[in-house]
CSV table of C-alpha atoms and ligand atoms in Angstrom, one decimal:
chain,number,residue,atom,x,y,z
A,105,MET,CA,0.0,-0.2,-0.2
A,106,ILE,CA,1.7,3.6,-1.3
A,107,GLY,CA,0.4,6.3,1.1
A,108,ILE,CA,0.3,9.7,-0.9
A,109,PHE,CA,-0.4,13.2,0.4
A,110,ASP,CA,-1.1,16.8,-0.4
A,111,SER,CA,-2.5,19.9,0.8
A,112,GLY,CA,-5.7,19.5,-1.3
A,113,ILE,CA,-6.1,18.3,-5.2
A,114,GLY,CA,-2.7,18.7,-6.4
A,115,GLY,CA,-1.1,15.6,-5.5
A,116,LEU,CA,-3.6,13.7,-7.6
A,117,SER,CA,-1.2,14.7,-10.7
A,118,VAL,CA,1.5,12.5,-9.1
A,119,LEU,CA,-1.0,9.8,-7.9
A,120,LYS,CA,-2.1,9.7,-11.7
A,121,GLU,CA,1.7,9.1,-12.7
A,122,VAL,CA,1.7,6.8,-10.0
A,123,ARG,CA,-1.1,4.8,-10.9
A,124,LYS,CA,0.0,4.5,-14.7
A,125,THR,CA,3.4,3.4,-13.3
A,126,LEU,CA,2.1,0.9,-10.9
A,127,PRO,CA,-1.4,-0.6,-12.2
A,128,GLU,CA,-1.7,-3.2,-9.6
A,129,ALA,CA,-0.6,-1.3,-6.5
A,130,ASP,CA,-3.3,-0.2,-3.7
A,131,LEU,CA,-3.3,3.6,-3.3
A,132,VAL,CA,-4.5,5.8,-0.8
A,133,TYR,CA,-4.4,9.4,-0.9
A,134,TYR,CA,-5.0,12.2,1.5
A,135,ALA,CA,-5.7,15.4,0.8
A,136,ASP,CA,-5.6,18.1,3.7
A,137,ASN,CA,-8.0,20.6,2.0
A,138,ALA,CA,-9.3,21.5,5.5
A,139,ASN,CA,-5.6,23.4,5.9
A,140,CYS,CA,-5.1,24.2,1.8
A,141,PRO,CA,-3.1,26.3,1.1
A,142,TYR,CA,-0.2,25.1,2.7
A,143,GLY,CA,2.1,27.9,0.7
A,144,PRO,CA,1.8,31.0,3.2
A,145,LYS,CA,1.7,28.5,6.1
A,146,SER,CA,4.3,28.5,8.8
A,147,ARG,CA,6.6,25.0,8.6
A,148,GLU,CA,5.8,24.0,12.2
A,149,PHE,CA,2.7,24.0,11.1
A,150,ILE,CA,3.0,22.1,8.0
A,151,ARG,CA,5.6,19.6,9.9
A,152,SER,CA,2.8,18.7,12.3
A,153,ARG,CA,0.2,18.2,9.9
A,154,ALA,CA,2.9,16.0,7.8
A,155,GLU,CA,3.5,13.9,11.2
A,156,THR,CA,-0.5,13.3,11.8
A,157,ILE,CA,-0.7,12.2,8.2
A,158,THR,CA,1.8,10.0,8.4
A,159,GLU,CA,0.6,8.5,11.4
A,160,GLU,CA,-2.9,7.9,9.6
A,161,LEU,CA,-2.0,6.8,6.6
A,162,VAL,CA,0.6,4.1,8.2
A,163,GLY,CA,-1.4,3.3,11.2
A,164,LYS,CA,-4.5,3.3,10.1
A,165,TYR,CA,-4.8,2.2,6.4
A,166,GLY,CA,-1.8,0.3,6.4
A,167,ALA,CA,0.9,2.2,4.2
A,168,ASP,CA,4.3,0.8,3.6
A,169,ILE,CA,5.8,3.9,1.9
A,170,ILE,CA,4.8,7.7,1.6
A,171,VAL,CA,4.9,10.1,-1.2
A,172,ILE,CA,4.7,13.7,-0.1
A,173,ALA,CA,2.9,14.9,-3.4
A,174,CYS,CA,3.5,18.5,-2.0
A,175,ASN,CA,6.5,21.0,-3.0
A,176,THR,CA,5.5,22.7,-0.2
A,177,ALA,CA,5.2,20.1,2.6
A,178,THR,CA,8.6,18.7,1.5
A,179,ALA,CA,10.2,21.8,1.9
A,180,ALA,CA,8.9,21.9,5.4
A,181,ALA,CA,8.6,18.7,6.4
A,182,VAL,CA,10.5,15.7,4.7
A,183,SER,CA,14.2,16.2,6.8
A,184,PHE,CA,11.8,16.1,10.2
A,185,LEU,CA,10.1,13.2,8.9
A,186,ARG,CA,12.8,11.1,7.7
A,187,LYS,CA,14.8,11.7,10.9
A,188,LYS,CA,11.4,10.4,13.1
A,189,TYR,CA,10.6,7.8,10.8
A,190,SER,CA,13.4,6.7,8.3
A,191,GLU,CA,16.2,7.0,10.7
A,192,PRO,CA,15.2,6.9,14.1
A,193,GLU,CA,17.8,7.7,16.5
A,194,THR,CA,16.2,6.2,19.8
A,195,GLU,CA,14.8,2.4,20.7
A,196,GLU,CA,11.4,4.3,21.9
A,197,GLN,CA,11.0,5.7,17.8
A,198,ARG,CA,11.9,2.6,16.5
A,199,LEU,CA,9.2,0.4,18.5
A,200,HIS,CA,6.6,2.9,17.9
A,201,ILE,CA,7.3,2.4,14.1
A,202,LEU,CA,6.8,-1.3,14.6
A,203,GLU,CA,3.9,-0.9,16.7
A,204,LEU,CA,2.2,1.4,13.7
A,205,THR,CA,2.9,-1.0,11.0
A,206,GLY,CA,1.9,-4.0,12.8
A,207,GLY,CA,5.4,-5.5,13.2
A,208,ARG,CA,6.0,-5.2,9.5
A,209,HIS,CA,8.8,-2.2,9.3
A,210,ASP,CA,11.4,-0.8,11.9
A,211,HIS,CA,11.3,2.6,9.3
A,212,ILE,CA,9.2,4.2,7.0
A,213,ARG,CA,10.5,5.7,3.3
A,214,PHE,CA,9.5,8.9,2.0
A,215,ILE,CA,9.2,10.0,-1.2
A,216,GLY,CA,9.6,14.2,-1.7
A,217,MET,CA,9.0,16.4,-4.2
A,218,GLU,CA,11.5,19.7,-5.6
A,219,PRO,CA,11.3,22.0,-8.4
A,220,ALA,CA,13.1,20.3,-11.5
A,221,VAL,CA,15.3,22.9,-12.2
A,222,LYS,CA,17.7,20.4,-13.5
A,223,PRO,CA,16.2,19.2,-16.2
A,224,ALA,CA,14.6,22.5,-17.0
A,225,SER,CA,18.7,24.1,-17.1
A,226,ARG,CA,19.4,21.5,-19.7
A,227,GLN,CA,16.4,21.8,-21.8
A,228,THR,CA,16.4,25.6,-22.3
A,229,CYS,CA,17.7,27.1,-25.7
A,230,THR,CA,17.2,30.9,-24.3
A,231,GLY,CA,19.3,29.9,-21.3
A,232,VAL,CA,16.7,31.7,-18.9
A,233,ILE,CA,13.9,29.3,-17.2
A,234,GLY,CA,10.7,29.9,-15.1
A,235,VAL,CA,10.4,28.4,-11.5
A,236,LEU,CA,6.1,28.9,-10.6
A,237,ALA,CA,5.9,27.5,-7.3
A,238,THR,CA,4.7,28.2,-3.6
A,239,ALA,CA,6.2,31.1,-1.2
A,240,GLY,CA,6.9,28.0,1.1
A,241,THR,CA,8.7,26.4,-1.4
A,242,LEU,CA,11.0,29.3,-3.0
A,243,HIS,CA,11.5,30.2,0.8
A,244,GLY,CA,12.9,26.9,1.6
A,245,GLN,CA,16.6,25.9,2.3
A,246,LYS,CA,16.5,23.0,-0.2
A,247,TYR,CA,15.3,25.4,-3.1
A,248,THR,CA,17.6,27.9,-2.3
A,249,ASP,CA,20.9,25.2,-2.6
A,250,ILE,CA,19.3,24.1,-6.3
A,251,ARG,CA,19.1,27.5,-7.1
A,252,ASN,CA,22.7,28.0,-6.3
A,253,ILE,CA,23.8,25.3,-8.2
A,254,TYR,CA,21.8,25.9,-11.6
A,255,SER,CA,22.2,29.8,-11.5
A,256,GLN,CA,26.0,29.4,-12.6
A,257,ASP,CA,24.4,28.1,-15.9
A,258,VAL,CA,21.1,29.5,-16.4
A,259,ARG,CA,19.2,32.8,-15.1
A,260,ILE,CA,16.3,31.9,-13.0
A,261,MET,CA,13.1,33.6,-13.0
A,262,GLU,CA,10.9,32.8,-9.7
A,263,HIS,CA,7.6,33.8,-9.1
A,264,ILE,CA,4.9,32.4,-6.6
A,265,GLY,CA,1.9,31.4,-8.7
A,266,GLU,CA,-0.4,33.6,-7.4
A,267,ASN,CA,-4.2,32.2,-6.3
A,268,PHE,CA,-3.0,29.4,-8.8
A,269,VAL,CA,-3.9,26.7,-5.9
A,270,GLU,CA,-7.0,28.2,-5.0
A,271,MET,CA,-8.2,28.1,-8.4
A,272,VAL,CA,-7.3,24.6,-8.5
A,273,GLU,CA,-9.1,23.6,-5.7
A,274,LYS,CA,-12.4,25.2,-7.5
A,275,GLY,CA,-11.8,23.4,-10.3
A,276,GLN,CA,-11.5,26.4,-12.2
A,277,THR,CA,-8.5,25.5,-14.4
A,278,SER,CA,-9.2,27.2,-17.7
A,279,GLY,CA,-11.3,30.4,-19.1
A,280,PRO,CA,-10.7,34.2,-19.0
A,281,GLU,CA,-10.4,34.4,-15.2
A,282,ALA,CA,-7.9,31.4,-14.9
A,283,GLU,CA,-5.8,32.9,-17.8
A,284,ALA,CA,-5.6,36.4,-16.2
A,285,VAL,CA,-4.5,35.2,-13.1
A,286,VAL,CA,-1.7,32.9,-14.8
A,287,SER,CA,-0.9,35.9,-16.8
A,288,ARG,CA,0.1,37.9,-13.5
A,289,SER,CA,2.8,35.5,-12.6
A,290,LEU,CA,3.8,34.1,-15.8
A,291,ARG,CA,4.5,37.5,-17.8
A,292,PRO,CA,7.2,38.5,-16.2
A,293,MET,CA,9.4,35.1,-16.8
A,294,LEU,CA,8.4,35.2,-20.1
A,295,GLU,CA,9.4,39.0,-20.7
A,296,ALA,CA,13.0,38.0,-19.3
A,297,GLY,CA,13.2,35.4,-22.2
A,298,ALA,CA,11.8,32.3,-20.3
A,299,ASP,CA,11.3,29.7,-22.6
A,300,THR,CA,10.8,26.3,-20.0
A,301,ILE,CA,8.7,26.5,-17.3
A,302,VAL,CA,9.3,24.5,-14.0
A,303,LEU,CA,5.6,23.8,-12.1
A,304,GLY,CA,7.0,23.7,-8.8
A,305,CYS,CA,3.7,22.7,-7.0
A,306,THR,CA,1.5,19.7,-7.7
A,307,HIS,CA,-1.4,21.9,-8.4
A,308,TYR,CA,0.1,23.3,-11.1
A,309,PRO,CA,-0.2,20.6,-13.6
A,310,PHE,CA,-3.9,21.1,-13.6
A,311,LEU,CA,-3.0,24.8,-15.2
A,312,ALA,CA,-0.5,23.6,-17.7
A,313,GLU,CA,-2.6,23.9,-20.7
A,314,THR,CA,-3.5,27.3,-19.7
A,315,ILE,CA,-0.1,28.2,-19.3
A,316,LEU,CA,0.9,26.9,-22.5
A,317,LYS,CA,-1.9,28.8,-23.9
A,318,VAL,CA,-1.4,32.3,-22.3
A,319,ALA,CA,2.5,31.9,-23.3
A,320,ARG,CA,1.7,31.3,-27.1
A,321,GLU,CA,-0.6,34.4,-26.8
A,322,LEU,CA,2.0,36.3,-25.5
A,323,GLY,CA,3.9,35.6,-28.1
A,324,HIS,CA,6.5,33.7,-25.8
A,325,PRO,CA,5.7,29.7,-26.7
A,326,VAL,CA,7.3,27.3,-23.8
A,327,THR,CA,7.6,24.3,-22.5
A,328,VAL,CA,6.4,23.4,-18.9
A,329,ILE,CA,8.2,20.8,-16.9
A,330,ASN,CA,6.0,18.5,-14.4
A,331,PRO,CA,8.4,16.2,-12.2
A,332,ALA,CA,5.7,14.0,-11.2
A,333,PRO,CA,6.8,11.2,-14.0
A,334,ALA,CA,10.1,11.0,-12.4
A,335,VAL,CA,8.6,10.9,-9.0
A,336,ALA,CA,7.1,7.8,-10.1
A,337,ARG,CA,9.8,6.3,-11.7
A,338,HIS,CA,11.8,7.0,-8.4
A,339,LEU,CA,9.2,5.8,-6.3
A,340,ILE,CA,9.7,1.9,-7.8
A,341,ASP,CA,13.5,2.2,-7.5
A,342,VAL,CA,12.8,3.2,-3.6
A,343,MET,CA,10.3,0.1,-3.2
A,344,ALA,CA,12.4,-2.3,-4.9
A,345,ALA,CA,15.2,-1.5,-2.6
A,346,GLU,CA,12.8,-1.6,0.5
A,347,GLY,CA,11.6,-5.0,-0.5
A,348,ILE,CA,8.3,-3.5,-1.0
A,349,PRO,CA,6.0,-5.3,-3.6
A,350,THR,CA,4.8,-3.0,-6.5
A,351,SER,CA,1.7,-5.3,-6.9
A,352,ASP,CA,-1.1,-5.7,-4.4
A,353,HIS,CA,-3.3,-7.9,-6.6
A,354,PRO,CA,-1.9,-9.5,-9.4
A,355,GLN,CA,-3.0,-9.4,-12.8
A,356,LYS,CA,-5.8,-7.1,-11.4
A,357,ALA,CA,-6.4,-3.2,-11.0
A,358,GLY,CA,-4.9,-1.9,-7.5
A,359,LYS,CA,-7.9,0.0,-5.3
A,360,THR,CA,-7.2,4.1,-4.6
A,361,LEU,CA,-9.0,5.2,-1.3
A,362,LEU,CA,-9.5,9.0,-1.4
A,363,LEU,CA,-9.4,10.5,1.8
A,364,SER,CA,-9.7,14.6,2.7
A,365,SER,CA,-9.7,16.5,6.1
A,366,GLY,CA,-12.3,18.8,4.4
A,367,GLU,CA,-15.2,18.8,2.0
A,368,ASP,CA,-14.2,16.1,-0.7
A,369,THR,CA,-16.4,16.8,-3.6
A,370,GLN,CA,-13.8,18.7,-6.2
A,371,LEU,CA,-11.4,16.0,-5.0
A,372,ARG,CA,-13.6,13.3,-6.0
A,373,LYS,CA,-14.5,15.2,-9.2
A,374,ALA,CA,-11.1,15.8,-10.1
A,375,TYR,CA,-9.9,12.0,-9.1
A,376,ARG,CA,-12.7,11.1,-11.9
A,377,THR,CA,-11.7,13.8,-14.6
A,378,LEU,CA,-7.9,13.1,-14.1
A,379,LEU,CA,-8.2,9.4,-14.3
B,568,DGL,N1,0.5,21.4,-4.3
B,568,DGL,C1,1.4,21.6,-3.1
B,568,DGL,C2,2.6,21.9,-3.3
B,568,DGL,O1,3.2,21.3,-4.1
B,568,DGL,C3,0.8,22.5,-2.0
B,568,DGL,C4,0.0,23.8,-2.6
B,568,DGL,C5,-0.4,24.6,-1.2
B,568,DGL,O2,-1.1,23.9,-0.7
B,568,DGL,O3,0.0,26.1,-1.5
B,568,DGL,O4,3.5,22.9,-3.2
């Protein structure tokens, strides 16, 4: 069983790739939509939510591995979660994990997300790339480290996708209003010559078509990079290394369970549309 979580609908863009790659695996998805958006929230708050969700996915639903399908939660919480659950330092922590997993594991692995600056910097022809992400991701240490490495080779323009998450949560991913919102964050990057746009938040692939359309209409066609397929490939490698089966039902489709901390109408609708 693979546990996947995000602040809301966004992580479904990762679930979609995981489902494609592992058709026979059981998946449990948690949308923390009562607390969405994570972007402007404190690191402490996101850590505490990530911990509670991990305990629930592992302890109650039997997840063997967790995909943090959220760049913001990865930036805020992955080191904390790994320290507590992947490399437990005390016997007490180890016993807690054994108890949580019904004796199946003495550690839990986490797959995180980060803006795909590396592939973008290889792909750009103009030498300028744009990174769209939340405040939490752009201000995190991980992103600062990545930026320091790649800004030696390419010019990197960042922008918070203002109101992108809120629009996606409402199911509003196209049309004049979505285009106007996208244009506000995208335009400065395009005007600086960006030809490759990194979608550094798992909600943003839902706006990919609108981003491409707006860029075309402004006379600066771009390529967008969604890291979800790479995350799904990495998940398989880690599961193989950990000896976690990638099929829960040989020859049969795996099940998907959707959970949320808030109202779930949009989540179920987006799931049906996407898959
Ligand atoms: N989907 C998330 C991310 O990848 C979080 C967006 C939010 O809740 O602000 O960053």
